[in-house]
Amino acid sequence: MSKASQYANDFVSFLNSSPTPYHAVETVKSLLTKNGFKELSERVNWAGKILKGDKYYVTRNGSSIIAFTVGQNWKAGNGISIIGSHTDSPTLRIKPVSKKNTEGFIQVAVETYGGGIWHSWFDSDLSLAGRIIVKRDNKFIPKLININKPILKIPTLAIHLDRDVNQKFEFNKESQLLPIAGLTNASPKPNGGCCDNENSKLSTDEYQSLNSVIQRHNEQLVETIAKEANVTVDQIEDFELILYDNKEATIGGLNDEFIFSGRLDNLTSCFLSTEALIQSSKDLSTENGIRLISLFDHEEIGSSSAQGADSNFLPNILDRITGLSGSTSDADSQIQSRILESSAKSFFLSSDVAHGIHPNYVNKYESNHKPKLGEGPVIKINANQRYVTNSAGIVLLKELAKSAKVPLQLFVVANNSPCGSTIGPILSSKTGIRTLDLGNGVLSMHSIRETSSVQDIEHGINLFKSFFDNFTTVEPQIVIDGDY
Ligand SMILES: [Zn+2]
């Protein structure tokens, strides 16, 4: 098997085990643990915990993760090579009260998350996954679940009842993007059903701050969740569950050149950066920098949350690492100065998918910037700083690509087209670290099923590995501010 197919197969498994941001972080954690990375917690002091030549990761809310390796020759003030991406994708999430029965159908109320192509969710076989909070021995603990069978469907209306549907498919996101989950007459009758569960019944004078999950959601749905989690219904305190396409990610095309899957935006970058960090962590004996990946939740809704890219998660971790690695005799002011020195020598690759050229909509693209699937990572440029790439960053990336023999492509949107954005502008303005936006080309970004290229997975890993392996050698050659 070629290297490209091997990587693509690994990526397909990564996608299939990551239906939600919580699962994505869990998948990344297990890959890191298998390769010797150790877990740190933000809840404790890190003094004495970070050693040169070692590797670590830390999570926040179980849906964002930062992992890093410390070079054997690291000293405070040295540069940090960072790749950032996001763990979330547009989806539908179960509402706090979701119980609904209409015309004999059990329905489950959902809330839209992010800017999805919602029409692509119609007629797909949908499943549920996410995190539940379970009560066990006076403690509340998180548990990940994945139902992994098609239990939900958002059906379209027959064409006979809407003859214009092929000209215009319009729908109401509140009332018509509403999944069915079963038929009420197929539900087991009370007795044996969960509704007889003692814990779901409370006398009217018993205190309850909120209705229990069994009162807010369809009881069979809650039973299915409890069964999957291997707990009893009354142990479930609350949950965050999202819908996903129950069709597995796969490799396709006449020559196995495509990847068809949901969540390519942006599990692609999560996979590439994790894989590159692991590969480049095998030998840290001559390295004098820190290599770091940061995978954030909530990019699709603007990144403003405690675990989003607009939080203090990355700045705090950078401060902790740089501060701790200074000499113990350093005064606080010296440590602070080293932190600033380090950030001026660091670089952030903001990795998110790019718009590959679509053969049926060529006129939607700027005529000289039509990135092709399979022809390498795409550098994203925007004069209005929706992407924060500049020429010095391009020179750095070209140098890194040259040593790994990775082809690169350029993308800019047409002036009459709207432009997306990434965590790049947020983190570069927050930290002052030089940043470049790039990513692998995909088709149908934000659809329930996107398309990308097998070959680009190998290109992406090779480029990111070169970034980690060669950054500290190449970076001093590109000086914009100061003596040169
Ligand atoms: Zn994205």
Tab-separated table of C-alpha atoms in Angstrom, residues 102-267:
chain	number	residue	atom	x	y	z
A	102	THR	CA	-46.947	15.046	15.807
A	103	GLU	CA	-49.534	13.035	13.867
A	104	GLY	CA	-48.384	9.763	15.357
A	105	PHE	CA	-44.659	10.490	14.868
A	106	ILE	CA	-42.147	10.781	17.694
A	107	GLN	CA	-40.084	13.869	16.878
A	108	VAL	CA	-36.956	15.322	18.471
A	109	ALA	CA	-36.524	19.100	18.503
A	110	VAL	CA	-33.088	20.260	17.338
A	111	GLU	CA	-31.143	23.521	17.245
A	112	THR	CA	-28.891	24.489	14.330
A	113	TYR	CA	-25.176	24.871	15.192
A	114	GLY	CA	-23.005	26.914	12.804
A	115	GLY	CA	-23.583	27.683	9.133
A	116	GLY	CA	-24.466	24.271	7.722
A	117	ILE	CA	-25.812	23.535	4.230
A	118	TRP	CA	-28.988	22.358	5.924
A	119	HIS	CA	-30.728	21.026	2.823
A	120	SER	CA	-28.016	18.334	2.690
A	121	TRP	CA	-29.345	16.949	5.988
A	122	PHE	CA	-32.704	15.973	4.449
A	123	ASP	CA	-33.177	12.249	3.741
A	124	SER	CA	-29.856	11.239	5.352
A	125	ASP	CA	-29.819	8.447	7.911
A	126	LEU	CA	-28.954	10.273	11.120
A	127	SER	CA	-27.537	9.051	14.378
A	128	LEU	CA	-26.703	10.663	17.713
A	129	ALA	CA	-23.487	11.079	19.694
A	130	GLY	CA	-22.070	13.337	22.364
A	131	ARG	CA	-21.476	13.669	26.058
A	132	ILE	CA	-23.749	12.819	28.956
A	133	ILE	CA	-23.202	13.710	32.607
A	134	VAL	CA	-23.797	10.714	34.828
A	135	LYS	CA	-24.268	10.600	38.601
A	136	ARG	CA	-22.124	7.937	40.245
A	137	ASP	CA	-21.419	7.700	43.997
A	138	ASN	CA	-22.170	11.363	44.681
A	139	LYS	CA	-19.985	12.453	41.776
A	140	PHE	CA	-21.005	13.765	38.372
A	141	ILE	CA	-18.814	12.381	35.618
A	142	PRO	CA	-18.786	12.867	31.821
A	143	LYS	CA	-19.293	9.872	29.550
A	144	LEU	CA	-19.083	9.847	25.773
A	145	ILE	CA	-21.713	7.982	23.832
A	146	ASN	CA	-22.268	7.118	20.197
A	147	ILE	CA	-25.568	5.421	19.304
A	148	ASN	CA	-24.073	4.518	15.905
A	149	LYS	CA	-27.288	3.372	14.260
A	150	PRO	CA	-29.726	5.370	12.164
A	151	ILE	CA	-32.458	6.478	14.572
A	152	LEU	CA	-33.409	9.846	13.100
A	153	LYS	CA	-34.495	11.197	9.709
A	154	ILE	CA	-35.511	14.587	8.293
A	155	PRO	CA	-37.774	13.547	5.400
A	156	THR	CA	-38.300	15.726	2.302
A	157	LEU	CA	-41.803	16.262	0.958
A	158	ALA	CA	-42.849	14.164	-2.060
A	159	ILE	CA	-42.395	16.020	-5.361
A	160	HIS	CA	-46.093	15.492	-6.131
A	161	LEU	CA	-46.903	17.845	-3.260
A	162	ASP	CA	-44.277	20.433	-4.248
A	163	ARG	CA	-43.747	20.574	-8.022
A	164	ASP	CA	-41.289	23.510	-7.779
A	165	VAL	CA	-38.845	21.698	-5.510
A	166	ASN	CA	-36.179	21.291	-8.226
A	167	GLN	CA	-36.268	25.032	-8.961
A	168	LYS	CA	-36.298	26.141	-5.364
A	169	PHE	CA	-35.905	24.073	-2.211
A	170	GLU	CA	-37.047	26.259	0.648
A	171	PHE	CA	-37.895	25.151	4.152
A	172	ASN	CA	-38.562	26.513	7.601
A	173	LYS	CA	-35.575	25.758	9.860
A	174	GLU	CA	-37.735	25.637	12.976
A	175	SER	CA	-40.689	23.561	11.773
A	176	GLN	CA	-39.416	21.588	8.762
A	177	LEU	CA	-35.836	20.740	9.719
A	178	LEU	CA	-37.329	18.590	12.453
A	179	PRO	CA	-36.331	14.911	12.576
A	180	ILE	CA	-38.672	11.992	13.106
A	181	ALA	CA	-37.465	9.301	15.525
A	182	GLY	CA	-40.257	6.726	15.502
A	183	LEU	CA	-43.971	6.064	15.530
A	184	THR	CA	-45.935	6.521	18.734
A	185	ASN	CA	-47.973	3.385	18.039
A	186	ALA	CA	-44.786	1.331	17.800
A	187	SER	CA	-43.629	2.436	21.264
A	188	PRO	CA	-43.749	-0.130	24.031
A	189	LYS	CA	-46.828	0.402	26.222
A	190	PRO	CA	-46.350	1.565	29.812
A	191	ASN	CA	-45.115	-1.275	31.936
A	192	GLY	CA	-41.625	-2.252	31.143
A	193	GLY	CA	-41.253	1.249	29.665
A	194	CYS	CA	-39.134	3.771	31.446
A	195	CYS	CA	-42.172	5.845	32.331
A	196	ASP	CA	-42.736	3.422	35.177
A	197	ASN	CA	-39.295	4.159	36.527
A	198	GLU	CA	-39.742	5.299	40.127
A	199	ASN	CA	-37.098	7.977	39.703
A	200	SER	CA	-38.891	9.663	36.843
A	201	LYS	CA	-41.889	10.366	39.057
A	202	LEU	CA	-41.842	13.064	41.658
A	203	SER	CA	-44.634	14.051	43.961
A	204	THR	CA	-45.791	17.608	43.314
A	205	ASP	CA	-44.322	18.935	46.552
A	206	GLU	CA	-40.864	17.386	46.001
A	207	TYR	CA	-38.265	20.023	45.043
A	208	GLN	CA	-36.940	19.951	41.495
A	209	SER	CA	-34.977	22.862	39.995
A	210	LEU	CA	-35.493	21.605	36.445
A	211	ASN	CA	-37.549	18.834	34.948
A	212	SER	CA	-35.486	15.648	34.696
A	213	VAL	CA	-34.122	14.463	31.325
A	214	ILE	CA	-36.869	11.877	31.146
A	215	GLN	CA	-39.484	14.599	31.489
A	216	ARG	CA	-37.850	16.841	28.878
A	217	HIS	CA	-37.042	14.267	26.210
A	218	ASN	CA	-38.752	11.291	24.652
A	219	GLU	CA	-38.436	8.471	27.171
A	220	GLN	CA	-37.440	5.860	24.602
A	221	LEU	CA	-34.718	8.179	23.362
A	222	VAL	CA	-33.395	8.569	26.916
A	223	GLU	CA	-33.554	4.804	27.412
A	224	THR	CA	-31.559	4.265	24.221
A	225	ILE	CA	-28.935	6.733	25.454
A	226	ALA	CA	-28.799	5.077	28.904
A	227	LYS	CA	-28.405	1.633	27.341
A	228	GLU	CA	-25.558	2.849	25.134
A	229	ALA	CA	-23.820	4.438	28.149
A	230	ASN	CA	-24.415	1.368	30.272
A	231	VAL	CA	-26.106	3.367	33.027
A	232	THR	CA	-29.671	3.613	34.323
A	233	VAL	CA	-31.967	6.360	33.122
A	234	ASP	CA	-32.062	8.052	36.515
A	235	GLN	CA	-28.256	8.337	36.548
A	236	ILE	CA	-28.356	10.708	33.554
A	237	GLU	CA	-28.284	14.279	34.868
A	238	ASP	CA	-27.946	16.112	31.545
A	239	PHE	CA	-26.379	15.820	28.100
A	240	GLU	CA	-25.062	17.544	24.994
A	241	LEU	CA	-25.950	15.368	22.039
A	242	ILE	CA	-25.599	16.145	18.379
A	243	LEU	CA	-26.810	14.533	15.186
A	244	TYR	CA	-24.490	13.118	12.555
A	245	ASP	CA	-24.722	11.312	9.228
A	246	ASN	CA	-24.670	7.602	10.004
A	247	LYS	CA	-22.903	6.853	6.713
A	248	GLU	CA	-19.250	6.067	7.357
A	249	ALA	CA	-16.418	8.075	5.835
A	250	THR	CA	-14.973	6.270	2.829
A	251	ILE	CA	-12.395	6.425	0.049
A	252	GLY	CA	-13.955	6.724	-3.447
A	253	GLY	CA	-13.444	7.678	-7.099
A	254	LEU	CA	-12.269	5.568	-10.057
A	255	ASN	CA	-8.719	5.544	-8.753
A	256	ASP	CA	-9.459	5.823	-5.031
A	257	GLU	CA	-8.505	9.478	-5.205
A	258	PHE	CA	-11.337	10.981	-3.129
A	259	ILE	CA	-12.379	10.974	0.511
A	260	PHE	CA	-16.145	11.242	1.051
A	261	SER	CA	-17.191	12.143	4.593
A	262	GLY	CA	-18.841	14.566	6.945
A	263	ARG	CA	-16.697	16.867	9.156
A	264	LEU	CA	-13.747	17.105	6.713
A	265	ASP	CA	-13.970	20.739	7.853
A	266	ASN	CA	-11.969	20.594	10.027
A	267	LEU	CA	-11.062	17.114	11.265
